[in-house]
């Protein structure tokens, strides 16, 4: 009996040490590690010229990348190994790809969310592919008739792009929580009439295969370059949110204002420029921040506490906003401070900092003062303060 007892004790001790080791080394699931899946074709990959000389990645894209922004390579990517978290320096899809929307999606999120939140990206995309490439029941039939260069990309994903996305997502779920799915596809193979149903099937398959709740994990789909060129949200993805809704928890991300690359190997501007990818990534992030707040997982309670720093109830203060003006009312003469903060509590602008008489007042918001996104506006007078959420539109 004694040897058996010692064996059981030893096993229990080893199990305890193993659990402790993994917990201390960051392998346990962290609810503050927000993970996002990304898939699509070349605009989600990040366009790079066929010569490989232009991937639209500049010094600004590779410097000062926040350590809170990570990516999980789906293939070996330079010195970054498949399935091993790394700081999210581009390229985030494969070593031969370029700057992509995920880059500034992640940067915008970590800048807007509390310091305790980390962001992780998994990007599995295939240039030129139709949506069927990510349908696990149709991908083999689809790829069989495609060009060798696309088959080579498929091969890098183990001949199963959807399967590789799920594989990496399951690995990531050991470390964090999947919060959203990003997609950019529609330039290829979208004229068959099955595009919307295919998108819904792929989203539904991901939700099921990863054990997710569709009410808590939205699908974000980006608008095409045609919307930016025509200054009108009219491309195929917008059909997803027209009544009747194809996917209930779906956001279409506008591409208006995202510059297009008209020198994309003679493709006529099918791809965004580096500046376009930076802006589109921020648009994705803005939509995700809206989704997080709707889901009740946004950081508002943390922010309010951080910004208030001792302020009391806003007795008699009123605060309203438009895209260009702040309207406020104070009950008595006094010093008024009006500031804008990111959702993470970082001050980004001050619109007032002087004495005002009692009554109603208007302060103009400079168009270049606030970037596009969701922010907190704070009005403080004496020891009283009121805050409001507002959306920057630059």
XYZ file of C-alpha atoms in Angstrom:
394
model
C 0.000 0.000 0.000
C 2.811 2.395 0.814
C 4.373 2.357 -2.661
C 0.944 2.940 -4.223
C 0.342 5.848 -1.872
C 3.694 7.354 -2.742
C 2.989 6.939 -6.456
C -0.354 8.695 -6.174
C 1.208 11.470 -4.095
C 4.013 11.909 -6.567
C 1.561 12.039 -9.469
C -0.579 14.589 -7.688
C 2.469 16.674 -6.871
C 3.694 16.604 -10.442
C 0.242 17.578 -11.693
C 0.171 20.513 -9.290
C 3.625 21.660 -10.363
C 2.660 21.342 -14.028
C -0.465 23.461 -13.589
C 1.503 26.020 -11.587
C 4.243 26.182 -14.219
C 1.849 26.783 -17.091
C -0.132 29.358 -15.129
C 3.002 31.320 -14.262
C 4.283 31.201 -17.815
C 1.186 32.633 -19.461
C -0.302 29.457 -20.884
C -3.565 29.616 -18.930
C -6.583 31.311 -20.502
C -6.613 35.033 -19.829
C -10.035 36.741 -20.115
C -8.208 40.007 -20.814
C -6.505 38.579 -23.908
C -8.902 39.458 -26.744
C -8.360 37.279 -29.819
C -9.636 38.038 -33.318
C -9.728 35.772 -36.358
C -9.203 37.230 -39.837
C -9.718 35.657 -43.244
C -10.328 36.676 -46.844
C -8.430 37.324 -50.030
C -5.670 39.749 -51.044
C -6.931 42.835 -49.212
C -6.938 40.887 -45.947
C -3.546 39.369 -46.779
C -2.130 42.785 -47.494
C -1.294 43.430 -51.136
C 2.326 43.122 -52.243
C 3.635 43.473 -55.787
C 4.346 40.318 -57.757
C 8.022 41.307 -57.851
C 8.070 41.390 -54.066
C 9.714 44.832 -54.099
C 6.669 46.694 -52.793
C 4.708 45.389 -49.811
C 3.568 48.866 -48.685
C 5.187 48.368 -45.275
C 6.930 51.530 -44.069
C 9.083 52.357 -41.064
C 6.064 53.720 -39.189
C 4.459 50.270 -39.447
C 7.347 48.341 -37.911
C 8.367 50.718 -35.127
C 6.664 51.243 -31.782
C 4.324 48.280 -32.262
C 2.672 47.855 -28.834
C 3.742 44.721 -26.972
C 0.081 44.270 -26.039
C -0.637 43.619 -29.723
C 0.322 40.058 -30.702
C -0.254 37.708 -33.609
C -0.245 33.940 -33.926
C 1.348 32.980 -37.267
C -0.649 30.403 -39.205
C 2.513 29.535 -41.165
C 6.198 30.110 -40.499
C 6.601 33.832 -41.160
C 10.248 34.862 -41.349
C 11.718 34.255 -37.907
C 8.218 33.961 -36.402
C 7.170 30.333 -36.079
C 3.754 28.868 -36.772
C 1.639 28.668 -33.634
C 3.940 30.796 -31.461
C 2.734 34.224 -30.318
C 4.866 37.170 -31.440
C 4.627 40.962 -31.364
C 2.477 41.973 -34.333
C 5.014 43.506 -36.697
C 3.941 43.233 -40.344
C 3.526 41.219 -42.426
C 0.896 39.428 -40.330
C -0.358 36.919 -42.904
C 2.660 35.336 -44.608
C 6.217 36.498 -45.236
C 5.407 37.356 -48.869
C 2.396 39.545 -48.037
C 2.216 43.209 -47.037
C 0.604 45.663 -44.679
C -3.007 44.638 -44.002
C -6.093 45.905 -42.129
C -5.188 43.776 -39.093
C -2.128 45.925 -38.392
C -3.949 49.097 -37.464
C -7.023 47.260 -36.234
C -4.866 45.950 -33.410
C -3.048 49.209 -32.815
C -6.304 51.150 -32.570
C -7.779 48.614 -30.149
C -4.848 48.564 -27.736
C -4.800 52.361 -27.759
C -8.530 52.493 -26.994
C -8.849 49.677 -24.453
C -7.543 49.574 -20.855
C -3.891 48.677 -20.286
C -4.905 45.306 -18.855
C -6.295 44.206 -22.245
C -4.070 42.486 -24.806
C -5.076 41.929 -28.430
C -4.181 38.923 -30.578
C -4.702 38.364 -34.324
C -4.777 35.204 -36.439
C -4.817 35.906 -40.188
C -5.443 33.131 -42.731
C -6.040 34.662 -46.162
C -5.564 33.621 -49.795
C -5.057 36.138 -52.604
C -7.579 35.999 -55.426
C -9.764 33.317 -53.889
C -13.536 33.076 -53.993
C -15.479 32.649 -50.768
C -15.675 28.875 -51.368
C -12.006 28.635 -50.419
C -13.113 28.910 -46.782
C -16.064 26.530 -47.055
C -14.747 23.331 -45.489
C -17.143 21.271 -47.616
C -16.288 22.885 -50.963
C -12.685 24.059 -50.760
C -11.105 20.967 -52.375
C -13.438 21.077 -55.344
C -12.787 24.800 -55.713
C -8.991 24.774 -55.502
C -8.702 21.934 -57.994
C -9.430 24.265 -60.906
C -7.346 27.235 -59.724
C -3.938 28.493 -60.846
C -0.748 26.975 -59.488
C 0.169 30.131 -57.562
C -3.070 29.874 -55.566
C -2.498 26.160 -55.016
C 0.916 27.039 -53.596
C -0.700 29.378 -51.055
C -3.219 26.658 -50.225
C -0.342 24.225 -49.677
C 1.245 26.563 -47.119
C -1.919 26.169 -45.062
C -1.728 22.379 -45.257
C -4.233 22.331 -48.145
C -6.979 23.449 -45.765
C -7.134 27.219 -45.076
C -10.347 26.882 -43.059
C -8.877 23.989 -41.112
C -5.695 25.939 -40.402
C -7.740 28.892 -39.124
C -9.639 26.588 -36.776
C -6.422 24.856 -35.706
C -4.774 28.153 -34.774
C -7.956 29.453 -33.146
C -8.183 26.408 -30.879
C -4.559 26.879 -29.921
C -5.217 30.543 -29.164
C -8.248 29.677 -27.023
C -5.852 28.139 -24.509
C -4.436 31.618 -23.947
C -7.346 34.004 -24.448
C -10.928 34.558 -25.556
C -12.128 34.955 -29.149
C -14.019 38.238 -29.375
C -14.632 38.720 -33.089
C -14.115 37.536 -36.665
C -12.825 39.854 -39.401
C -13.411 39.167 -43.079
C -12.517 40.958 -46.303
C -13.623 39.146 -49.449
C -15.831 39.870 -52.422
C -13.610 40.947 -55.279
C -13.547 37.364 -56.645
C -16.328 34.870 -57.317
C -19.102 37.010 -55.887
C -21.367 37.017 -58.938
C -22.774 33.509 -58.447
C -25.606 34.619 -56.167
C -24.439 32.307 -53.386
C -22.080 34.752 -51.709
C -24.293 35.741 -48.780
C -25.279 32.156 -47.978
C -21.628 31.060 -48.206
C -20.538 33.796 -45.794
C -23.257 32.766 -43.366
C -22.240 29.097 -43.602
C -18.569 29.835 -42.952
C -19.400 32.081 -39.995
C -21.794 29.456 -38.609
C -19.187 26.712 -39.061
C -16.574 28.747 -37.184
C -18.963 29.440 -34.331
C -19.829 25.738 -34.043
C -16.342 24.308 -34.536
C -14.841 26.650 -31.938
C -17.665 26.378 -29.409
C -18.474 30.085 -29.600
C -21.666 32.039 -28.928
C -22.783 33.943 -32.039
C -24.442 36.544 -29.818
C -21.044 37.384 -28.332
C -18.742 36.988 -31.356
C -19.632 39.361 -34.215
C -18.600 39.099 -37.848
C -16.994 42.266 -39.245
C -16.915 42.489 -43.051
C -15.018 45.227 -44.870
C -16.273 47.251 -47.825
C -14.409 47.009 -51.140
C -12.201 49.570 -52.893
C -15.105 50.435 -55.196
C -16.861 52.083 -52.244
C -13.842 54.276 -51.590
C -13.442 55.209 -55.263
C -17.154 56.035 -55.639
C -17.495 57.548 -52.141
C -20.555 55.379 -51.584
C -21.195 52.325 -49.383
C -22.609 50.092 -52.100
C -20.362 47.042 -52.479
C -21.489 43.465 -51.978
C -20.752 43.195 -48.217
C -23.445 45.755 -47.452
C -26.050 43.222 -48.576
C -25.255 41.281 -45.398
C -26.879 43.891 -43.181
C -29.848 44.763 -45.340
C -33.262 43.479 -44.229
C -33.819 40.598 -43.821
C -30.473 40.234 -42.092
C -28.346 37.339 -43.256
C -26.299 37.266 -40.043
C -27.799 38.874 -36.960
C -24.485 39.822 -35.325
C -22.764 41.375 -38.330
C -21.099 44.733 -38.910
C -20.085 46.014 -42.337
C -17.009 48.221 -42.123
C -17.042 51.218 -44.449
C -14.068 51.639 -46.774
C -14.964 55.223 -47.678
C -11.954 57.434 -47.095
C -9.470 54.562 -47.416
C -7.016 55.401 -50.235
C -6.748 52.948 -53.130
C -3.569 51.734 -54.828
C -4.039 52.458 -58.527
C -0.606 50.983 -59.303
C -1.416 47.451 -58.077
C 0.235 45.508 -60.896
C -2.291 46.760 -63.433
C -5.326 45.486 -61.533
C -7.125 48.796 -61.755
C -7.245 49.674 -58.087
C -8.613 46.455 -56.587
C -6.322 46.933 -53.613
C -5.875 49.561 -50.944
C -2.672 51.534 -50.583
C -0.608 51.420 -47.403
C -2.490 54.486 -46.185
C -5.723 52.741 -47.133
C -4.897 49.649 -45.083
C -4.025 51.805 -42.091
C -7.331 53.641 -42.309
C -9.404 50.529 -43.033
C -7.872 48.789 -40.035
C -8.952 51.690 -37.846
C -12.464 51.448 -39.301
C -12.573 47.760 -38.337
C -11.437 48.670 -34.826
C -14.076 51.381 -34.471
C -16.781 48.874 -35.407
C -15.379 46.340 -32.954
C -15.374 48.901 -30.156
C -19.052 49.551 -30.843
C -19.698 45.801 -30.696
C -17.788 45.421 -27.419
C -19.775 48.196 -25.806
C -23.066 46.703 -26.977
C -22.017 43.355 -25.538
C -21.273 44.927 -22.183
C -17.586 44.015 -22.388
C -16.432 47.524 -23.186
C -14.219 49.381 -20.740
C -16.571 52.203 -19.747
C -16.581 51.470 -15.953
C -12.772 51.460 -15.928
C -12.631 54.658 -17.928
C -15.142 56.566 -15.858
C -13.175 55.735 -12.703
C -9.895 56.751 -14.293
C -11.169 60.039 -15.713
C -13.198 61.143 -12.698
C -10.270 60.952 -10.236
C -12.184 62.459 -7.330
C -14.953 64.369 -9.116
C -18.403 64.370 -7.525
C -21.856 64.083 -9.077
C -22.576 66.447 -11.967
C -25.136 68.665 -10.220
C -26.624 71.034 -12.762
C -24.151 70.226 -15.543
C -25.431 69.409 -19.017
C -23.377 68.166 -21.965
C -24.389 67.436 -25.557
C -22.350 66.950 -28.715
C -22.541 66.914 -32.485
C -19.762 65.976 -34.890
C -18.457 69.557 -34.830
C -19.662 71.172 -31.588
C -19.943 70.703 -27.834
C -22.964 72.246 -26.122
C -22.860 72.591 -22.344
C -24.629 74.302 -19.480
C -23.241 75.182 -16.052
C -25.371 76.396 -13.109
C -22.915 79.047 -11.930
C -19.853 80.933 -13.097
C -16.634 78.953 -12.829
C -13.656 77.310 -14.478
C -14.650 74.721 -17.104
C -12.465 71.979 -18.531
C -13.629 69.921 -21.526
C -11.358 67.080 -22.633
C -11.524 64.036 -24.897
C -10.140 60.638 -23.905
C -9.675 57.309 -25.630
C -11.648 54.382 -24.219
C -8.466 53.459 -22.378
C -8.392 56.796 -20.533
C -5.638 58.493 -22.588
C -6.201 62.241 -23.056
C -6.155 63.197 -26.736
C -7.613 66.725 -26.888
C -8.758 69.684 -24.780
C -11.555 71.906 -26.075
C -11.978 74.265 -23.138
C -9.912 75.317 -20.163
C -11.091 78.705 -18.923
C -13.750 80.510 -16.905
C -17.329 80.635 -18.214
C -20.426 82.463 -16.990
C -23.491 80.555 -15.806
C -25.777 79.307 -18.573
C -25.465 77.754 -22.030
C -22.310 77.711 -24.131
C -21.016 76.237 -27.385
C -17.452 75.127 -28.143
C -16.353 74.128 -31.631
C -14.485 70.867 -32.203
C -11.662 71.280 -34.700
C -11.958 68.685 -37.466
C -8.298 67.755 -37.041
C -8.477 67.479 -33.254
C -10.156 64.081 -33.009
C -9.377 61.002 -35.112
C -12.087 58.661 -36.303
C -13.275 56.420 -33.481
C -15.209 56.215 -30.234
C -14.128 58.475 -27.380
C -15.173 59.794 -23.976
C -15.881 63.519 -23.599
C -15.460 64.904 -20.093
C -16.876 68.204 -18.782
C -15.578 69.324 -15.394
C -16.633 72.436 -13.489
C -15.277 72.793 -9.988
C -15.624 69.362 -8.375
C -18.546 68.282 -10.574
C -18.136 66.335 -13.788
C -20.225 64.693 -16.510
C -19.042 62.399 -19.308
C -20.498 61.402 -22.663
C -19.480 58.962 -25.371
C -19.045 60.482 -28.815
C -17.763 59.386 -32.220
C -14.955 61.174 -34.030
C -15.427 61.286 -37.797
C -12.104 62.523 -39.194
